CSV table of C-alpha atoms in Angstrom, one decimal:
chain,number,residue,atom,x,y,z
Z,1,UNK,CA,88.6,269.5,226.6
Z,2,UNK,CA,89.1,272.5,228.8
Z,3,UNK,CA,86.4,274.6,230.5
Z,4,UNK,CA,86.5,277.3,227.8
Z,5,UNK,CA,85.9,274.7,225.0
Z,6,UNK,CA,83.2,273.0,227.1
Z,7,UNK,CA,81.4,276.3,227.6
Z,8,UNK,CA,81.6,277.0,223.8
Z,9,UNK,CA,79.9,273.6,223.2
Z,10,UNK,CA,77.2,274.3,225.8
Z,11,UNK,CA,76.6,277.8,224.3
Z,12,UNK,CA,76.2,276.3,220.8
Z,13,UNK,CA,73.9,273.6,222.2
Z,14,UNK,CA,71.8,276.2,224.0
Z,15,UNK,CA,71.2,278.1,220.8
Z,16,UNK,CA,70.3,275.0,218.9
Z,17,UNK,CA,67.9,273.7,221.5
Z,18,UNK,CA,66.1,277.0,221.9
Z,19,UNK,CA,65.7,277.2,218.1
Z,20,UNK,CA,64.4,273.6,218.0
Z,21,UNK,CA,61.9,274.3,220.8
Z,22,UNK,CA,60.6,277.4,219.1
Z,23,UNK,CA,59.9,275.2,216.0
Z,24,UNK,CA,57.6,273.0,218.1
Z,25,UNK,CA,55.6,275.6,220.1
Z,26,UNK,CA,52.4,273.6,220.2
Z,27,UNK,CA,54.2,270.6,221.7
Z,28,UNK,CA,55.9,272.9,224.2
Z,29,UNK,CA,52.6,274.4,225.3
Z,30,UNK,CA,51.0,270.9,225.7
Z,31,UNK,CA,53.9,269.8,227.9
Z,32,UNK,CA,53.6,272.9,230.0
Z,33,UNK,CA,49.9,272.4,230.4
Z,34,UNK,CA,50.4,268.9,231.7
Z,35,UNK,CA,53.2,270.2,234.0
Z,36,UNK,CA,50.8,272.7,235.6
Z,37,UNK,CA,47.6,270.7,235.6
Z,38,UNK,CA,48.9,267.7,237.6
Z,39,UNK,CA,49.8,269.6,240.8
Z,40,UNK,CA,46.7,271.8,240.5
Z,41,UNK,CA,44.5,268.6,240.5
Z,42,UNK,CA,46.3,267.3,243.6
Z,43,UNK,CA,45.9,270.7,245.2
Z,44,UNK,CA,42.2,270.9,244.6
Z,45,UNK,CA,41.7,267.3,245.9
Z,46,UNK,CA,43.6,268.1,249.1
Z,47,UNK,CA,41.9,271.4,249.6
Z,48,UNK,CA,38.5,269.6,249.4
Z,49,UNK,CA,39.7,267.0,252.0
Z,50,UNK,CA,41.0,269.8,254.3
Z,51,UNK,CA,37.7,271.7,254.1
Z,52,UNK,CA,35.7,268.6,254.8
Z,53,UNK,CA,37.9,267.8,257.8
Z,54,UNK,CA,37.5,271.2,259.5
Z,55,UNK,CA,40.1,273.1,257.6
Z,56,UNK,CA,43.2,271.1,258.5
Z,57,UNK,CA,44.7,267.6,257.6
Z,58,UNK,CA,47.8,266.3,259.3
Z,59,UNK,CA,49.0,269.7,260.2
Z,60,UNK,CA,48.3,271.2,256.7
Z,61,UNK,CA,45.8,274.0,256.2
Z,62,UNK,CA,44.4,274.9,252.9
Z,63,UNK,CA,47.0,277.6,252.5
Z,64,UNK,CA,49.7,275.1,253.4
Z,65,UNK,CA,48.6,272.7,250.7
Z,66,UNK,CA,48.5,275.6,248.2
Z,67,UNK,CA,52.1,276.6,249.1
Z,68,UNK,CA,53.2,272.9,249.0
Z,69,UNK,CA,51.9,272.1,245.6
Z,70,UNK,CA,52.9,275.4,244.0
Z,71,UNK,CA,56.5,275.0,245.2
Z,72,UNK,CA,56.3,271.3,244.2
Z,73,UNK,CA,55.3,272.3,240.7
Z,74,UNK,CA,58.3,274.7,240.4
Z,75,UNK,CA,60.8,272.1,241.9
Z,76,UNK,CA,59.5,269.5,239.5
Z,77,UNK,CA,59.9,271.8,236.6
Z,78,UNK,CA,63.4,272.6,237.7
Z,79,UNK,CA,64.5,269.0,238.1
Z,80,UNK,CA,62.5,266.9,235.6
Z,81,UNK,CA,64.1,265.2,232.6
Z,82,UNK,CA,62.7,263.5,229.5
Z,83,UNK,CA,65.8,261.5,228.6
Z,84,UNK,CA,64.2,258.1,229.6
Z,85,UNK,CA,61.6,258.6,226.8
Z,86,UNK,CA,64.3,259.3,224.2
Z,87,UNK,CA,67.0,256.8,224.7
Z,88,UNK,CA,65.4,253.7,223.3
Z,89,UNK,CA,64.5,255.8,220.2
Z,90,UNK,CA,68.2,256.8,219.8
Z,91,UNK,CA,69.3,253.2,220.0
Z,92,UNK,CA,66.6,251.7,217.9
Z,93,UNK,CA,67.1,254.3,215.1
Z,94,UNK,CA,70.9,254.5,215.4
Z,95,UNK,CA,71.0,258.1,216.3
Z,96,UNK,CA,73.4,257.3,219.1
Z,97,UNK,CA,76.0,256.4,216.5
Z,98,UNK,CA,76.5,260.0,215.5
Z,99,UNK,CA,76.7,261.1,219.1
Z,100,UNK,CA,79.4,258.6,219.8
Z,101,UNK,CA,81.5,260.0,217.0
Z,102,UNK,CA,81.6,263.5,218.6
Z,103,UNK,CA,84.7,264.3,220.8
Z,104,UNK,CA,82.4,264.9,223.8
Z,105,UNK,CA,80.3,262.7,226.0
Z,106,UNK,CA,76.6,262.6,224.9
Z,107,UNK,CA,75.5,263.5,228.4
Z,108,UNK,CA,76.7,267.1,227.9
Z,109,UNK,CA,74.2,267.8,225.0
Z,110,UNK,CA,71.4,266.4,227.2
Z,111,UNK,CA,72.4,268.6,230.1
Z,112,UNK,CA,72.4,271.7,227.7
Z,113,UNK,CA,69.1,270.7,226.2
Z,114,UNK,CA,67.5,270.3,229.6
Z,115,UNK,CA,68.7,273.7,230.9
Z,116,UNK,CA,67.8,275.5,227.7
Z,117,UNK,CA,64.2,274.1,227.8
Z,118,UNK,CA,63.8,275.2,231.4
Z,119,UNK,CA,65.1,278.7,230.8
Z,120,UNK,CA,62.8,279.1,227.8
Z,121,UNK,CA,59.7,277.8,229.6
Z,122,UNK,CA,60.3,280.0,232.6
Z,123,UNK,CA,58.6,282.8,230.6
Z,124,UNK,CA,55.4,280.8,231.0
Z,125,UNK,CA,56.0,279.2,234.4
Z,126,UNK,CA,56.6,282.6,236.2
Z,127,UNK,CA,53.2,284.2,235.2
Z,128,UNK,CA,51.5,280.8,235.8
Z,129,UNK,CA,52.9,280.7,239.3
Z,130,UNK,CA,51.7,284.2,240.0
Z,131,UNK,CA,48.2,283.3,238.8
Z,132,UNK,CA,48.1,280.2,241.0
Z,133,UNK,CA,49.2,282.3,244.0
Z,134,UNK,CA,46.4,284.8,243.4
Z,135,UNK,CA,43.9,282.0,242.9
Z,136,UNK,CA,44.8,279.7,245.9
Z,137,UNK,CA,46.3,282.2,248.4
Z,138,UNK,CA,49.2,280.0,249.7
Z,139,UNK,CA,50.5,280.4,253.3
Z,140,UNK,CA,54.2,280.7,253.6
Z,141,UNK,CA,56.3,282.0,256.5
Z,142,UNK,CA,59.9,282.0,255.1
Z,143,UNK,CA,62.8,281.1,257.3
Z,144,UNK,CA,66.0,282.9,256.1
Z,145,UNK,CA,68.4,280.0,256.6
Z,146,UNK,CA,66.0,277.5,255.0
Z,147,UNK,CA,65.5,279.8,251.9
Z,148,UNK,CA,69.3,280.1,251.5
Z,149,UNK,CA,69.7,276.3,251.9
Z,150,UNK,CA,67.0,275.7,249.3
Z,151,UNK,CA,69.3,276.8,246.4
Z,152,UNK,CA,72.0,274.1,246.9
Z,153,UNK,CA,69.3,271.6,247.7
Z,154,UNK,CA,67.5,272.3,244.4
Z,155,UNK,CA,70.8,272.1,242.4
Z,156,UNK,CA,71.7,268.8,244.1
Z,157,UNK,CA,68.1,267.5,243.5
Z,158,UNK,CA,68.5,268.3,239.8
Z,159,UNK,CA,71.9,266.6,239.5
Z,160,UNK,CA,70.8,263.5,241.4
Z,161,UNK,CA,67.6,263.1,239.4
Z,162,UNK,CA,69.4,263.7,236.1
Z,163,UNK,CA,72.1,261.0,237.0
Z,164,UNK,CA,69.5,258.5,238.1
Z,165,UNK,CA,67.2,258.9,235.1
Z,166,UNK,CA,70.1,259.1,232.6
Z,167,UNK,CA,71.4,255.8,234.1
Z,168,UNK,CA,67.9,254.2,233.9
Z,169,UNK,CA,67.6,255.3,230.3
Z,170,UNK,CA,70.7,253.3,229.5
Z,171,UNK,CA,68.8,250.1,230.2
Z,172,UNK,CA,67.7,250.5,226.5
Z,173,UNK,CA,71.1,249.1,225.6
Z,174,UNK,CA,69.9,245.7,226.8
Z,175,UNK,CA,66.1,245.8,226.3
Z,176,UNK,CA,65.8,248.3,223.3
Z,177,UNK,CA,62.3,249.2,224.4
Z,178,UNK,CA,62.0,250.6,227.9
Z,179,UNK,CA,58.4,252.0,228.0
Z,180,UNK,CA,57.3,249.6,230.7
Z,181,UNK,CA,60.3,250.3,232.9
Z,182,UNK,CA,59.7,254.0,232.5
Z,183,UNK,CA,56.1,253.7,233.6
Z,184,UNK,CA,57.1,251.7,236.7
Z,185,UNK,CA,59.7,254.3,237.6
Z,186,UNK,CA,57.3,257.2,237.2
Z,187,UNK,CA,54.6,255.5,239.3
Z,188,UNK,CA,57.2,255.0,242.1
Z,189,UNK,CA,58.3,258.6,241.6
Z,190,UNK,CA,54.7,259.9,241.9
Z,191,UNK,CA,54.1,258.2,245.3
Z,192,UNK,CA,57.6,258.3,246.9
Z,193,UNK,CA,58.7,261.9,245.9
Z,194,UNK,CA,55.8,263.7,247.5
Z,195,UNK,CA,54.2,264.7,244.2
Z,196,UNK,CA,50.8,263.2,245.0
Z,197,UNK,CA,50.7,264.3,248.7
Z,198,UNK,CA,53.2,265.5,251.3
Z,199,UNK,CA,55.1,262.5,252.5
Z,200,UNK,CA,54.1,263.1,256.2
Z,201,UNK,CA,50.5,262.3,255.2
Z,202,UNK,CA,51.3,259.0,253.7
Z,203,UNK,CA,51.6,255.6,255.6
Z,204,UNK,CA,54.9,255.0,257.5
Z,205,UNK,CA,56.1,252.2,255.1
Z,206,UNK,CA,55.9,254.7,252.2
Z,207,UNK,CA,57.8,257.3,254.2
Z,208,UNK,CA,60.5,254.9,255.0
Z,209,UNK,CA,60.8,253.7,251.4
Z,210,UNK,CA,60.9,257.3,250.2
Z,211,UNK,CA,63.7,258.2,252.6
Z,212,UNK,CA,65.8,255.1,251.8
Z,213,UNK,CA,65.4,255.5,248.0
Z,214,UNK,CA,66.5,258.6,246.0
Z,215,UNK,CA,62.9,259.9,245.3
Z,216,UNK,CA,62.5,262.1,248.4
Z,217,UNK,CA,65.8,263.8,247.8
Z,218,UNK,CA,64.9,264.6,244.2
Z,219,UNK,CA,61.7,266.5,245.0
Z,220,UNK,CA,60.2,266.5,248.5
Z,221,UNK,CA,63.3,267.6,250.3
Z,222,UNK,CA,63.8,271.0,248.6
Z,223,UNK,CA,60.1,271.6,248.9
Z,224,UNK,CA,59.9,270.9,252.6
Z,225,UNK,CA,63.1,272.9,253.1
Z,226,UNK,CA,61.8,276.1,251.4
Z,227,UNK,CA,58.5,275.8,253.3
Z,228,UNK,CA,60.3,275.7,256.6
Z,229,UNK,CA,59.1,272.3,257.5
Z,230,UNK,CA,62.5,270.9,258.4
Z,231,UNK,CA,64.8,271.5,261.4
Z,232,UNK,CA,68.5,272.3,260.8
Z,233,UNK,CA,69.3,268.7,261.8
Z,234,UNK,CA,66.8,267.3,259.3
Z,235,UNK,CA,68.1,269.6,256.6
Z,236,UNK,CA,71.7,268.5,257.2
Z,237,UNK,CA,70.6,264.8,257.0
Z,238,UNK,CA,68.9,265.7,253.7
Z,239,UNK,CA,72.1,267.2,252.2
Z,240,UNK,CA,74.1,264.1,253.3
Z,241,UNK,CA,71.5,261.9,251.6
Z,242,UNK,CA,71.7,263.9,248.4
Z,243,UNK,CA,75.5,263.6,248.5
Z,244,UNK,CA,75.3,259.9,248.9
Z,245,UNK,CA,72.9,259.5,246.0
Z,246,UNK,CA,75.1,261.8,243.9
Z,247,UNK,CA,78.0,259.5,244.4
Z,248,UNK,CA,75.9,256.4,243.8
Z,249,UNK,CA,74.5,258.0,240.6
Z,250,UNK,CA,77.9,258.9,239.2
Z,251,UNK,CA,79.3,255.4,239.9
Z,252,UNK,CA,76.3,253.7,238.4
Z,253,UNK,CA,76.2,255.9,235.3
Z,254,UNK,CA,79.9,255.3,234.5
Z,255,UNK,CA,79.6,251.6,235.0
Z,256,UNK,CA,76.3,251.2,233.0
Z,257,UNK,CA,77.5,253.5,230.2
Z,258,UNK,CA,80.8,251.5,229.7
Z,259,UNK,CA,79.0,248.2,229.7
Z,260,UNK,CA,76.2,249.4,227.5
Z,261,UNK,CA,78.4,251.0,224.8
Z,262,UNK,CA,80.2,247.6,224.4
Z,263,UNK,CA,76.8,246.0,223.6
Z,264,UNK,CA,75.6,248.8,221.3
Z,265,UNK,CA,74.5,247.4,217.9
Z,266,UNK,CA,73.1,250.6,216.3
Z,267,UNK,CA,69.7,249.0,215.7
Z,268,UNK,CA,68.0,250.8,212.7
Z,269,UNK,CA,71.2,252.6,211.7
């Protein structure tokens, strides 16, 4: 399949996904509320801690915390996936059988779904972000090179997270139900990606684990980069780490997909 044909497939999938999402507007709003509430709760907690500690915690003022969690919300929205919650359903109900008959890898429809959903929900995220900025008055001193570097860092973060989570979703080929595995993964993601607090405020063992595993490079790295909290040397190290995890993710996905499809039994089909 050439690039033109692939683009036609993506364009058709974009239209289908947007039409589907508009059919389930209530569910869409509930997802968005959860997406916004979680970082706001962490922000309020850390603002309270900062005020009770004289206005600053670990180098973060109240305005710094506001900037961190608002940017974290946007980066999380740009990179998150829901594929891990869908794959066991596809396998248990045999939906994957239809996808395997198509002349294109199933990952392409998931990528198109993901991008369509995010483009659609930007209409809500942008005014929500403006409201949070007015409410919490974040402090941000942009550094031109870091702002420019943020764009490729965010794209790489999305690709790395998508590959890792798509690969983990394929565990459903062996276990059928993966809810427990999903919960373990998202707890680790919460602590090691900087979602619950800036990593520099967490104990050193957690910082080391976050750096050694892919979690920091999927969320905290682009956030720290945009906020100007990294030196050029640290930024370069981050891009190398993202590149390494990109290659690892691709290799793992290809290997797990090939092994999993051989085992596929179309449960429920």
